[in-house]
Each structure stands twice: as structure tokens, then as C-alpha cells.
Amino acid sequence: MKRSLYPISVKNTLGDLYKTPVGHDILDKLLLQLNIDPFWITNPVVSNIPLSMVKKLAGSKLDPGFFDAIIALINQEKDVPCVSNAPITPAWWKEAVFYQIYPRSFYDSDRDGVGDLKGILEKLDYLKDLGVGALWLSPVYDSPNDDNGYDIRDYRKILSDFGSMEDFDHLLSETHNRGMKLIMDLVLNHTSDEHAWFQKALKDPSCPERDYYYIIPDPEGKTPPTNWISFFSGSAWRYFPEEKVWALHLFSKKQMDLNWDNPALRQEILSMVNWWLDKGVDGFRMDVINYISKEHLPDHSLPQGNETIGSLMTFTGIEHYYYGPHLHDYLREIKEKAFLPHNAFSVGETPGLGMNMCRMVTGQERKELDMVFSFDQLETPGHTRFDDYLYDLNYYRDYITNWMLHYGNNCQMSLFYNNHDNPRMVSKVTKDPAMVFPVQVLLAGMQFTLRGTPFVFQGDEMGLTNYAFSSMEEITDVESVNLYQELIEKGKTREEAFATILAGTREHARVLLPWNEDIPADQKAKVHKLPAYLFQEADPSITAIYKELIALRKNSHALIYGDFALLNRKRDRFVYKRWDEKETFVIECNLGKTVRKAAFLPKDMTLIFRTEPYKNEPKETLGSYEIRIWKK
Ligand code: NOJ
């Protein structure tokens, strides 16, 4: 891609916009949100329309600044992504299977109802045996737990519910003793309002920490400084009546956004990151890391969000920080001053970034992040997490194929369906209990045979589904609690509001794992109960299948670094090939419930994997959601 089109202005056409890397990502995102096929833009009639004309045609339907906001984002990116076909550079984090632990609900060693570090320690052998190569711990730092640890009060202290720093050090060395790596969760976009920096900043207008945050004095306190909307409902500004100031919080009212433009703050962050790296942790998952650089107006105030973008994307103001003006600079600074000297790994959580933007932050030549989590595979077009709908895996096939073919060998993709922020994917794909097992095997089969780094979320390997919460009383997550309140205020009945929460709540992923052990009666309600056919009775169990598939990937250069080709993408079919000079695999998937004829029946390959219970069926038949792996 060349930069010859720049600077983009309203004289350019929609097609021009789509040719720029950032414009392409933005338009794709809008089309996805609106469930419109990209052909709508690429067809010659529409693509030749100048933006000035679209503006005129749209009249008052679009906020006047809509295109200006998008054009500003496009022109702000001075680089174009590089897409390399050179051989992939090997790295441990491309080979390892990661396993995400949400410590609160992983394993509760002292039976107080909360998972803990000793619990993780007790399960290290289990994880090693599963074939896991690296652990990602969701936050274990000291925190008032308004957002379960994503609101950090002290970056250098362990939350007492989880244990002590000694327990952490022990866990780290025992993880390393087993040949596994450990990465921490780094929350750098915000701190808790109880963090010492914020407490000082609030009380003392002249202290250096004041400028670590976005704190705006206002004696009246009637109108927030901007119209930005928080991800956890309502305004993104909290008023502190005693101090008569507003403070910015993109997440909960107790998660105060940090001002990364302040060099002293960045210095504090670097020293803390290096402190953990000196301890020997192998890297970090970086929470909403693409939000750290906020756009300022010339007078240093924050700009208003565009209302049209706000109504399309729900979170008014997002265009001013999700791909901010200094994002690349700040990422490079951490890379250079902390990660590179320690040979540490980084995976950024980057909501909203499309393929080009992901390339811009993960291309190995750019020295920013090693990898990112992008999220557009988690819901099908036109749907959001809180919609109750059936996920069509044909969308996943097309989405992932596009990334497999185009992301570039200089970028490594993360492969995941679940994390602590989402309901379980298997429950989105099927509501039929008899299909849960084959769907889970299908998801795992694709995850370990596509190209990229797989991230297993705790419980995936146990076949966990969503939890049947029966009322709001069982739900404590701040996002769900606030959204429920918002829905009621907007006039929804309690039943309607609860149904919405049930579809999308993060709580599904946060119930204690069932380890099939004796649990005190008063704790039982908190433990996820599994349908027996999934966990115990199936033979082999879903856990054994995970183990088998992880081992297959681990021992195959072709599956880790090999090429990818799509062989068949007819409705409900996904047939793809992975190969290197030594081995070839062909994977055939049935993405639907209907039993069909197999499309790929080679004479010169061996069938090395087939979903239970289809192993004894004729090879010509592809069972419901079956996945099979051929090898040569
Ligand atoms: C993303 C985390 O994954 C989520 O759990 C958290 O609530 C927000 N960032 C805010 O830290």
C-alpha cells in the first residue's frame, strides 16, 4: 500500500477511504456492526462517490463532524503496514499453547470460596500434563476489586485473597521448573481510585501526580467535561464533590484513566514493569493497551465525541483514544526500555483494532507488541455480546481464513474463543445439549490446527458451557450490574433486562471451575456443575481430547509454522490444508448440525483424528459438527 492518497479530504471517494489502511479498518468495523457486506463499498458505483457528496446525501442523518473525525484518524497514521511473506521467525510464544487463569475462580485451595495462588500451584502438574506451555494470570495485584482486580491499588503487592508475594515467587519458580512460562496481566490504562497516586492527585492540585490523571476542576459539577461514555454505562466522568473536580474513567467509576502524555508517569510505569521483569516473569498481557493515548485539543482539553460514531459504536468519544496519536510511541518506549532488555513477551488486548491496525502494532519490524487479541470473531455481523442469538460458524471460517491468508508472516495471530470477558463460545454456537460435545471438539480442533498461538481459557478443556444464572442476585460483575440498572432506567422490565444480561454477562466465564472434589456444602452453589456426559462419562473425556490435540500441534512444525490454504468453503464446510516440507495436514470440518457427505476423502493420507462418537461411522459421512484431521 502506498501513501500517495494522503492527506485524505472530503474530495476523496469512499473507495479511496477504503484503500487506506486505517480507513479500511474503520469501514469494515462499521459494516460489521451494521451487518452490511463490504461489497456495498467496493462496487464501482458506491466506491466512486466523493465523501462531500455522501455528506450532502446524508444531510442531518450524520453528525456534521462524522467524516472529519474519520479523516483525522486516517491522516494521523503516517505509516502503512508491511505484509511479509518471508519465513516466520521462530519464537517460544509462537510454539506454546497459552492457558488463561482467572485466579479468583480457578482453584480454591483453602476452600474460602475464592481461588488463590496456592491453588494454581497445586494444579501446575495438571496444566503441564495438558500440554500447556505458558500461563497468563489475570490480575493478582492488590485491588479493592471493583472490577475483579482490573482496578489496581498497588502494582507491587499481591491481593491478600490470593496469597502473598512469597506465594507468587514460589508459583513463578515452580512454573519455570516445569518448563512453562508465566505472563502477568498489566493494567496500564487506569488505576484504582484507591491507588496512592490518585489519592494524592485528588487532594493536592499542585502535586506531580495530579497530571498523571485527567482531573478537571469545576466548581459547579453539572456538566461533565466531554460527552464520552463509559464502557460500564453512563458518563465516563466522575465528579468528586468535595474536591470539586471531574476525573475520567473509561471503565468503572473506580478505574481512573492515566494520562500517558506525562513523562513522569511513563517513568513510574516503566520502573514497575521492569521490577516484575527482574523477578523473572516472562511477559505481559496488556489490558486495553490501545486506549492509552488520548487525543488532545490544542489547549490540552479532551475533544467531544462525535454523536454519530457514538450511536454506531455505543461508546461516544471512542474515536479519540482507541488508536490515539501517540500509541506507537508509547508502545515502542515500553518495548525498548523494558521488554527488549528482558527478552519479554507482550500480547496486547486491543478492542476495536482491525487487521491493518493490528499489523501496525504487531509487525515484528515495528518493535511495538508481539501479538494482540482482536475481537471481531466473537460475534457475527450485526450482533453484540448482549444479543441472544445463534453464532454461525460460517462467519468464523471466513473471518479466520482472511486473517490466515493476509495478516502476513511478520505478524503472529492469537487464536481464542473465550476469556474472562465473554460468555462461552460453545453456548453461542448451540443450545442443544447433545451438540455441546461435538461443538467443543470442533472449536478445539480448529484452534490447534490453524496458524497462530492458541489461548485456552480455563475450563475450555473441561467442556464448560454458560452457567444457568437464575437471577441478578447471582451476578456481581460491575459491567452487568450497571447495564442492568441502565436497562431498567430505559424502561425495560426486570425480566427483559435480566434476559439481556444472561446472554452477555462476563459472569459466565467467572464461576469456580469444577474439579470434582469434595467441596463444603456452603460453597457448592458457587461451583459450576457440569452435565455428567461432558466431564466424566464421555470416553475419551473432553480433557483427554484437548491433551491429544495440543500434543499433535506441539509436535508438528507444519501446524505451528506451516502454510495455510483454504480448500472448501461451501455452506457449513471448512476444509483447509496446513503443510511444510515434511508434513501435510488436511482438516475437514462440518460447521453445522446437518450430517453431510465428506468432501475430502484422500487415498494417500491417514485419518489421525475424528470427533467422538463418529469414529465408527463410515468415512463418507461427516457427522454433526464433526472435525477430522488427515495427515501425510
Ligand atoms: C479489559 C479486561 O479484560 C476487563 O476484564 C476489564 O474490565 C477492562 N479491560 C478494564 O480493565
XYZ file of C-alpha atoms and ligand atoms in Angstrom:
643
model
C 0.000 0.000 0.000
C 1.283 3.480 -0.848
C 0.665 6.752 0.940
C 0.059 8.670 -2.284
C -3.585 9.310 -1.422
C -2.718 11.399 1.598
C -3.838 13.692 3.063
C -7.364 12.382 2.647
C -10.056 15.055 2.406
C -13.764 15.197 1.605
C -12.782 15.461 -2.052
C -11.687 11.817 -1.948
C -14.091 8.998 -2.735
C -15.397 6.278 -0.455
C -13.229 3.872 -2.439
C -10.138 5.982 -1.638
C -11.024 5.831 2.017
C -11.285 2.059 1.820
C -7.835 1.888 0.212
C -6.123 3.463 3.204
C -5.177 1.018 5.982
C -6.979 2.853 8.758
C -9.956 3.786 6.552
C -10.275 0.138 5.547
C -10.379 -0.985 9.167
C -12.865 1.696 10.172
C -15.244 0.989 7.305
C -15.001 -2.768 7.894
C -15.877 -2.217 11.535
C -18.886 -0.064 10.661
C -20.078 -2.581 8.068
C -19.700 -5.416 10.556
C -21.652 -3.501 13.147
C -24.406 -2.748 10.646
C -24.287 -6.216 9.063
C -23.590 -4.845 5.584
C -21.467 -6.757 3.064
C -18.173 -4.976 2.185
C -19.233 -5.321 -1.465
C -21.519 -2.405 -0.715
C -18.422 -0.212 -0.665
C -16.208 -1.960 -3.188
C -18.753 -1.930 -6.027
C -17.742 0.748 -8.563
C -20.864 2.881 -8.208
C -20.526 3.465 -4.495
C -16.765 3.429 -4.367
C -16.557 6.376 -6.793
C -18.791 8.660 -4.751
C -16.851 11.546 -3.197
C -17.219 11.954 0.535
C -18.522 15.503 0.033
C -21.472 14.021 -1.823
C -22.114 11.355 0.812
C -22.103 14.162 3.329
C -24.712 16.080 1.324
C -26.874 12.994 0.733
C -26.807 12.018 4.385
C -27.870 15.538 5.403
C -28.745 15.711 9.069
C -28.616 11.929 9.478
C -24.904 12.134 10.145
C -23.378 14.348 12.785
C -21.535 17.081 10.789
C -18.133 16.082 12.125
C -18.556 12.396 11.226
C -16.290 12.307 8.192
C -13.881 14.838 9.660
C -13.371 12.534 12.639
C -12.698 9.559 10.394
C -10.447 11.553 8.069
C -8.469 12.814 11.061
C -7.856 9.236 12.207
C -6.764 8.193 8.742
C -4.389 11.091 8.232
C -2.920 10.726 11.689
C -1.389 7.347 10.749
C 1.799 8.207 8.952
C 2.845 4.644 8.146
C 1.497 1.781 6.104
C 1.638 -1.796 7.325
C 4.169 -4.209 5.955
C 2.905 -7.647 4.950
C 5.805 -10.039 4.671
C 5.974 -13.458 3.058
C 9.465 -14.171 4.368
C 9.766 -17.321 6.502
C 8.367 -16.916 10.007
C 10.931 -16.139 12.702
C 10.634 -18.841 15.366
C 9.798 -17.818 18.949
C 8.700 -19.710 22.058
C 5.432 -17.782 22.192
C 4.561 -18.904 18.679
C 5.030 -22.530 19.692
C 3.473 -22.582 23.147
C -0.180 -23.143 23.938
C -1.196 -20.496 26.474
C -3.692 -21.103 29.239
C -5.519 -18.170 30.809
C -6.135 -18.392 34.530
C -8.704 -16.178 36.172
C -7.258 -16.684 39.664
C -10.460 -15.896 41.545
C -12.269 -18.854 40.044
C -9.525 -21.292 39.068
C -8.817 -23.399 42.136
C -9.629 -22.564 45.717
C -7.001 -24.360 47.792
C -8.140 -23.094 51.184
C -11.871 -23.507 50.498
C -12.807 -19.928 51.318
C -14.790 -19.561 48.110
C -12.050 -17.626 46.270
C -9.372 -19.189 44.084
C -5.793 -18.477 45.097
C -2.115 -18.714 44.131
C -1.604 -21.910 46.122
C -4.488 -23.368 44.149
C -2.710 -22.581 40.896
C 0.452 -24.137 42.303
C -1.453 -27.331 43.112
C -2.677 -27.552 39.544
C 0.632 -26.924 37.777
C 1.139 -30.617 37.108
C -2.337 -30.843 35.638
C -1.526 -27.942 33.306
C 1.824 -29.376 32.356
C 0.177 -32.712 31.636
C -2.405 -30.992 29.458
C 0.475 -29.732 27.340
C 0.247 -26.067 28.253
C 3.434 -24.088 27.575
C 2.618 -20.741 29.166
C 0.228 -19.351 31.755
C -1.436 -15.961 31.651
C -2.632 -14.850 35.057
C -5.429 -12.320 35.145
C -4.561 -9.608 37.715
C -3.334 -10.774 41.110
C -2.284 -7.336 42.380
C -3.702 -5.578 45.386
C -7.093 -4.169 44.476
C -10.406 -3.134 46.024
C -11.956 -5.449 43.399
C -14.462 -3.102 41.910
C -13.630 -4.811 38.610
C -12.142 -8.022 39.999
C -8.559 -6.819 40.058
C -8.558 -4.782 36.854
C -8.627 -1.829 39.253
C -5.148 -1.936 40.748
C -4.427 -0.257 44.057
C -0.792 -1.301 44.316
C 1.128 -2.736 41.380
C 3.832 -4.199 43.608
C 1.646 -6.077 46.054
C -0.365 -9.300 45.812
C -4.053 -9.251 46.729
C -4.323 -10.901 50.138
C -7.313 -13.051 48.991
C -4.897 -14.727 46.585
C -1.904 -15.108 48.936
C 1.384 -13.291 49.385
C 4.348 -12.197 47.294
C 6.125 -15.258 48.611
C 3.370 -17.433 47.179
C 3.760 -15.636 43.887
C 7.528 -16.116 43.783
C 7.063 -19.772 44.596
C 4.463 -20.180 41.857
C 6.755 -18.476 39.361
C 9.725 -20.692 40.139
C 7.619 -23.863 40.140
C 6.119 -22.877 36.785
C 9.623 -22.412 35.421
C 10.769 -25.676 36.995
C 8.174 -27.434 34.880
C 9.410 -25.747 31.733
C 6.415 -23.441 31.447
C 6.372 -19.650 31.113
C 4.257 -17.219 33.091
C 2.882 -13.884 31.957
C 1.092 -11.333 34.119
C -1.808 -9.065 33.293
C -0.692 -5.468 33.062
C -3.416 -2.876 33.520
C -1.902 0.415 32.468
C -4.760 2.413 31.054
C -6.119 3.126 34.526
C -5.554 2.557 38.228
C -7.984 2.152 41.069
C -9.177 5.407 42.631
C -7.606 3.933 45.782
C -4.129 3.902 44.242
C -1.773 6.217 46.159
C -1.160 8.295 43.010
C -4.828 9.063 42.587
C -5.373 9.748 46.263
C -2.554 12.321 46.200
C -3.676 13.739 42.899
C -7.173 14.297 44.189
C -6.156 16.046 47.382
C -3.255 18.172 46.152
C -3.694 20.182 42.943
C -0.013 21.065 42.855
C 1.464 17.585 43.355
C 3.198 15.889 40.401
C 0.643 13.052 40.452
C -2.155 15.486 39.633
C -1.181 15.355 35.986
C -0.971 11.541 35.999
C -4.748 11.561 35.556
C -7.391 13.542 33.725
C -8.613 15.728 36.565
C -10.621 18.784 35.617
C -11.671 21.394 38.230
C -15.279 22.568 38.026
C -16.978 24.328 40.942
C -20.457 23.583 39.555
C -20.123 19.914 38.699
C -23.177 19.957 36.490
C -21.860 19.062 33.066
C -19.042 16.581 32.505
C -16.088 17.962 30.529
C -16.933 15.808 27.491
C -19.771 13.597 26.278
C -17.652 10.423 26.434
C -19.484 7.283 27.516
C -18.012 4.688 29.857
C -17.760 1.027 28.847
C -19.588 0.278 32.062
C -22.587 2.583 31.398
C -23.151 6.295 31.857
C -20.760 9.196 31.548
C -17.025 8.484 31.511
C -16.557 11.281 34.051
C -16.965 11.061 37.793
C -17.461 14.158 39.886
C -15.737 14.414 43.254
C -17.925 16.944 45.112
C -15.501 17.588 47.952
C -12.611 18.458 45.703
C -14.908 19.899 43.024
C -13.200 18.097 40.188
C -14.110 15.685 37.429
C -11.917 12.665 36.694
C -12.007 10.491 33.596
C -12.838 6.788 33.848
C -13.449 4.845 30.651
C -14.354 1.817 32.770
C -15.882 1.728 36.261
C -16.190 4.804 38.459
C -13.270 3.449 40.450
C -10.937 2.929 37.464
C -9.310 6.277 36.810
C -7.676 6.794 33.406
C -3.984 7.583 33.388
C -2.532 10.431 31.364
C 0.225 8.791 29.364
C 1.362 12.102 27.940
C 3.004 12.793 31.276
C 6.645 11.595 31.056
C 6.978 11.148 34.833
C 4.019 8.756 34.820
C 5.548 6.755 31.989
C 8.761 6.589 34.013
C 6.874 5.210 37.031
C 5.208 2.632 34.818
C 8.496 1.574 33.262
C 10.132 1.143 36.617
C 7.224 -1.015 37.850
C 7.234 -3.133 34.676
C 10.980 -3.650 34.969
C 10.556 -4.598 38.626
C 8.292 -7.502 37.605
C 10.534 -8.476 34.723
C 13.545 -8.501 37.043
C 11.640 -11.013 39.160
C 11.605 -13.269 36.139
C 8.087 -13.080 34.724
C 8.148 -13.880 31.025
C 5.961 -11.114 29.748
C 2.590 -9.444 29.926
C -0.910 -9.408 28.579
C -1.630 -5.701 28.339
C -5.143 -4.625 29.219
C -6.929 -2.328 26.694
C -3.492 -1.138 25.699
C -4.696 0.611 22.551
C -6.643 3.093 24.719
C -3.636 4.661 26.461
C -3.047 7.612 24.149
C -5.878 10.134 24.183
C -6.216 12.861 21.587
C -5.996 16.404 22.914
C -7.184 19.709 21.523
C -4.530 22.450 21.141
C -5.474 23.822 24.574
C -4.871 20.322 26.031
C -8.505 19.650 26.791
C -10.131 16.458 25.523
C -12.412 16.756 22.477
C -16.130 15.974 22.341
C -17.063 12.623 20.848
C -18.871 12.508 17.538
C -22.530 11.623 18.166
C -22.937 9.522 15.023
C -19.892 7.431 15.833
C -21.212 7.214 19.379
C -24.591 5.910 18.284
C -22.996 3.395 15.908
C -20.357 2.142 18.324
C -22.226 2.766 21.624
C -19.248 4.430 23.296
C -19.251 8.093 22.411
C -15.717 9.507 22.302
C -14.018 6.266 21.251
C -12.508 7.815 18.097
C -10.326 9.972 20.349
C -8.486 7.145 22.086
C -8.830 3.696 20.527
C -5.975 4.360 18.121
C -4.576 7.507 19.666
C -1.919 9.854 18.323
C 0.991 8.555 20.439
C 0.052 4.885 20.683
C 3.012 3.721 18.614
C 5.458 5.947 20.526
C 4.334 4.687 23.904
C 4.373 1.048 22.860
C 7.880 1.447 21.465
C 9.058 3.097 24.634
C 7.986 0.125 26.796
C 9.367 -2.312 24.270
C 12.717 -0.611 24.138
C 13.133 0.216 27.818
C 11.587 -2.865 29.414
C 10.616 -5.744 27.138
C 13.602 -5.968 24.818
C 16.264 -5.852 27.563
C 14.437 -8.711 29.311
C 13.543 -10.610 26.164
C 9.968 -10.423 27.415
C 6.809 -11.252 25.506
C 3.803 -8.945 25.119
C 0.276 -9.558 23.958
C -1.965 -6.537 23.815
C -5.691 -6.551 24.362
C -6.759 -4.253 21.545
C -10.533 -3.948 21.229
C -11.687 -2.298 18.040
C -8.494 -2.657 16.012
C -8.900 -4.183 12.570
C -6.303 -6.165 10.635
C -4.280 -3.190 9.409
C -4.085 -1.532 12.789
C -3.130 -4.887 14.321
C -0.331 -5.160 11.770
C 0.811 -1.686 12.743
C 1.239 -2.693 16.370
C 2.452 -6.273 15.954
C 4.582 -6.302 12.785
C 7.892 -7.652 14.086
C 9.822 -4.912 12.284
C 7.859 -2.254 14.200
C 9.019 -3.217 17.694
C 5.772 -2.447 19.492
C 3.902 -5.580 20.647
C 4.459 -9.247 19.842
C 0.839 -10.125 19.414
C -2.666 -8.805 20.040
C -6.126 -10.051 20.850
C -8.546 -8.643 18.333
C -12.144 -9.482 18.909
C -14.201 -9.384 15.751
C -14.521 -13.164 15.630
C -16.501 -13.254 18.859
C -19.854 -12.077 17.458
C -21.310 -12.479 13.990
C -22.157 -9.353 11.920
C -24.876 -7.150 13.359
C -24.683 -8.756 16.804
C -23.269 -7.649 20.093
C -22.324 -9.711 23.105
C -25.641 -8.993 24.821
C -27.780 -10.342 21.971
C -29.258 -13.781 22.438
C -28.624 -15.404 19.060
C -27.057 -18.447 17.478
C -23.483 -17.933 16.288
C -22.993 -19.111 12.711
C -19.586 -20.750 12.355
C -19.554 -19.958 8.638
C -18.694 -16.434 9.717
C -15.797 -17.718 11.803
C -14.490 -19.677 8.822
C -14.478 -16.605 6.590
C -13.079 -14.344 9.268
C -10.226 -16.632 10.210
C -9.420 -17.530 6.611
C -8.998 -13.868 5.816
C -6.507 -13.470 8.662
C -4.701 -16.718 7.839
C -4.206 -15.586 4.258
C -3.485 -11.902 4.701
C -2.105 -10.992 8.116
C 1.498 -11.639 6.984
C 4.350 -13.815 8.212
C 5.754 -10.906 10.210
C 2.653 -10.901 12.425
C 1.513 -13.717 14.690
C -2.166 -14.235 15.343
C -3.710 -15.207 18.672
C -6.365 -17.916 18.441
C -9.094 -17.874 21.076
C -12.848 -18.092 21.551
C -13.148 -17.393 25.240
C -11.760 -15.252 28.006
C -12.961 -13.774 31.276
C -14.957 -11.085 29.440
C -17.217 -13.279 27.355
C -19.862 -15.948 27.603
C -18.619 -19.345 26.439
C -18.480 -19.621 22.647
C -19.860 -23.170 22.686
C -23.095 -21.853 24.209
C -23.408 -19.290 21.435
C -22.993 -21.907 18.734
C -25.504 -24.416 20.047
C -28.315 -24.560 22.554
C -28.728 -28.291 22.030
C -27.103 -30.189 24.938
C -26.375 -33.151 22.683
C -24.317 -30.924 20.376
C -22.176 -29.303 23.058
C -19.572 -32.053 22.976
C -19.007 -32.121 19.201
C -19.015 -28.307 19.023
C -16.425 -28.103 21.766
C -14.234 -30.637 19.959
C -14.681 -28.754 16.695
C -13.626 -25.459 18.298
C -10.593 -27.092 19.892
C -9.696 -28.900 16.688
C -9.642 -25.649 14.724
C -7.820 -23.785 17.487
C -4.915 -26.234 17.495
C -4.610 -26.727 13.748
C -4.963 -23.163 12.439
C -1.900 -20.948 12.350
C -1.379 -18.775 15.404
C -0.897 -19.000 19.128
C -3.782 -20.763 20.877
C -5.068 -19.310 24.151
C -7.146 -21.800 26.107
C -9.370 -20.166 28.683
C -9.688 -22.075 31.945
C -12.485 -24.597 31.707
C -12.464 -24.849 27.893
C -10.717 -28.155 28.359
C -13.494 -29.281 30.708
C -16.163 -28.525 28.143
C -17.692 -25.754 30.225
C -20.794 -24.056 28.920
C -22.544 -20.924 30.126
C -23.927 -21.006 33.639
C -27.670 -21.052 34.231
C -27.896 -17.997 36.476
C -31.372 -17.648 37.847
C -31.442 -14.034 38.974
C -29.466 -10.805 39.153
C -28.607 -11.671 42.751
C -26.108 -14.217 41.450
C -24.383 -11.646 39.278
C -21.833 -9.321 40.786
C -19.820 -8.147 37.786
C -19.748 -4.342 37.668
C -20.446 -4.223 33.930
C -23.573 -6.385 34.245
C -24.816 -4.666 37.378
C -24.509 -1.221 35.771
C -26.014 -2.332 32.489
C -28.977 -3.920 34.252
C -29.624 -0.641 36.044
C -29.308 1.286 32.783
C -31.786 -1.022 31.029
C -34.315 -0.642 33.847
C -33.913 3.137 33.688
C -34.559 2.965 29.956
C -37.897 1.251 30.642
C -37.122 -2.466 30.250
C -38.925 -4.851 32.579
C -36.816 -6.800 35.064
C -37.298 -9.957 33.009
C -36.213 -8.265 29.789
C -33.195 -6.690 31.420
C -32.167 -9.980 33.029
C -32.527 -11.814 29.707
C -30.091 -9.337 28.139
C -27.628 -9.749 30.978
C -27.903 -13.525 30.822
C -26.965 -13.507 27.136
C -23.799 -11.479 27.540
C -22.638 -11.363 31.141
C -18.950 -11.925 31.821
C -20.007 -13.862 34.902
C -20.466 -16.999 32.751
C -16.710 -17.233 32.469
C -16.039 -16.444 36.111
C -17.683 -19.259 38.081
C -15.361 -21.544 40.022
C -14.050 -24.447 37.996
C -15.459 -27.843 38.868
C -12.577 -30.023 39.951
C -14.847 -32.868 41.052
C -13.627 -32.720 44.584
C -15.254 -32.545 47.971
C -16.466 -29.047 48.420
C -18.126 -27.736 51.588
C -21.893 -27.511 51.199
C -21.943 -23.731 51.600
C -19.565 -23.325 48.654
C -21.343 -25.669 46.315
C -23.631 -23.043 44.849
C -20.607 -21.199 43.525
C -19.240 -24.186 41.684
C -20.144 -24.747 38.123
C -22.000 -28.022 37.797
C -21.246 -29.903 34.644
C -23.537 -32.158 32.726
C -22.013 -35.534 33.536
C -21.783 -36.645 29.917
C -19.263 -33.921 29.248
C -16.926 -34.224 32.097
C -16.946 -37.741 33.397
C -18.749 -40.151 31.181
C -17.564 -39.271 27.718
C -14.725 -41.534 26.696
C -12.332 -40.069 25.888
C -13.237 -37.043 28.009
C -13.062 -33.579 26.523
C -9.934 -33.003 28.610
C -8.261 -36.028 27.035
C -9.168 -34.706 23.593
C -7.590 -31.335 24.403
C -4.492 -33.156 25.500
C -4.365 -35.150 22.295
C -4.838 -32.096 20.076
C -2.342 -29.969 21.997
C 0.240 -32.758 21.691
C -0.455 -33.013 17.968
C 0.239 -29.312 17.492
C 3.219 -29.264 19.792
C 4.977 -31.974 17.822
C 4.288 -30.553 14.412
C 6.338 -27.820 12.775
C 3.772 -27.799 9.967
C 0.902 -26.955 12.323
C 2.878 -24.249 14.116
C 4.761 -22.558 11.279
C 3.468 -24.187 8.121
C 1.422 -22.670 5.323
C -2.336 -22.418 5.169
C -4.662 -22.953 2.211
C -8.425 -22.959 2.057
C -9.736 -25.957 0.126
C -13.504 -25.714 0.501
C -15.816 -23.046 1.885
C -19.248 -24.173 0.766
C -22.073 -23.628 3.238
C -21.237 -25.298 6.574
C -17.973 -26.636 5.228
C -14.462 -25.685 6.159
C -11.664 -27.706 4.618
C -8.126 -26.392 4.937
C -4.593 -27.551 4.498
C -1.532 -26.941 6.676
C 1.858 -28.042 5.480
C 5.629 -27.713 5.434
C 8.313 -29.632 3.524
C 7.863 -32.673 5.749
C 4.199 -32.985 6.625
C 0.784 -32.153 5.268
C -2.451 -31.978 7.221
C -5.920 -31.534 5.828
C -8.656 -30.633 8.242
C -12.286 -31.061 7.300
C -14.992 -29.500 9.452
C -18.734 -29.687 9.407
C -19.780 -26.278 10.705
C -23.416 -27.289 11.111
C -25.686 -29.856 12.667
C -26.801 -31.466 9.411
C -24.983 -34.703 8.689
C -23.372 -34.490 5.240
C -21.126 -36.274 2.819
C -17.438 -35.792 3.397
C -15.886 -33.553 0.752
C -12.321 -34.726 1.230
C -11.563 -38.460 1.075
C -7.917 -38.886 0.087
C -6.374 -42.258 -0.684
C -2.855 -41.331 0.312
C -3.426 -39.761 3.736
C -4.138 -41.218 7.149
C -7.107 -40.177 9.221
C -5.475 -39.373 12.552
C -8.330 -37.658 14.372
C -12.090 -37.780 14.228
C -14.685 -36.408 16.649
C -16.237 -38.888 19.015
C -18.703 -40.502 18.676
C -18.281 -40.673 14.901
C -15.140 -42.777 14.865
C -17.033 -45.922 13.943
C -19.195 -44.293 11.259
C -18.308 -44.717 7.572
C -15.700 -42.186 6.460
C -18.012 -40.935 3.726
C -20.290 -39.433 6.365
C -19.417 -36.211 8.146
C -21.325 -36.079 11.440
C -22.864 -33.028 13.107
C -20.075 -30.538 13.819
C -17.532 -33.244 13.090
C -13.881 -32.344 12.688
C -11.387 -34.787 11.211
C -7.696 -34.463 10.600
C -5.847 -36.201 7.772
C -2.096 -36.457 7.721
C 0.580 -37.357 5.210
C -10.376 -5.467 29.783
C -10.412 -6.570 30.789
O -10.269 -7.788 30.132
C -11.714 -6.441 31.531
O -11.977 -7.551 32.344
C -11.690 -5.168 32.315
O -12.938 -4.961 32.904
C -11.367 -3.967 31.415
N -10.336 -4.214 30.494
C -10.957 -2.797 32.246
O -9.716 -3.036 32.841
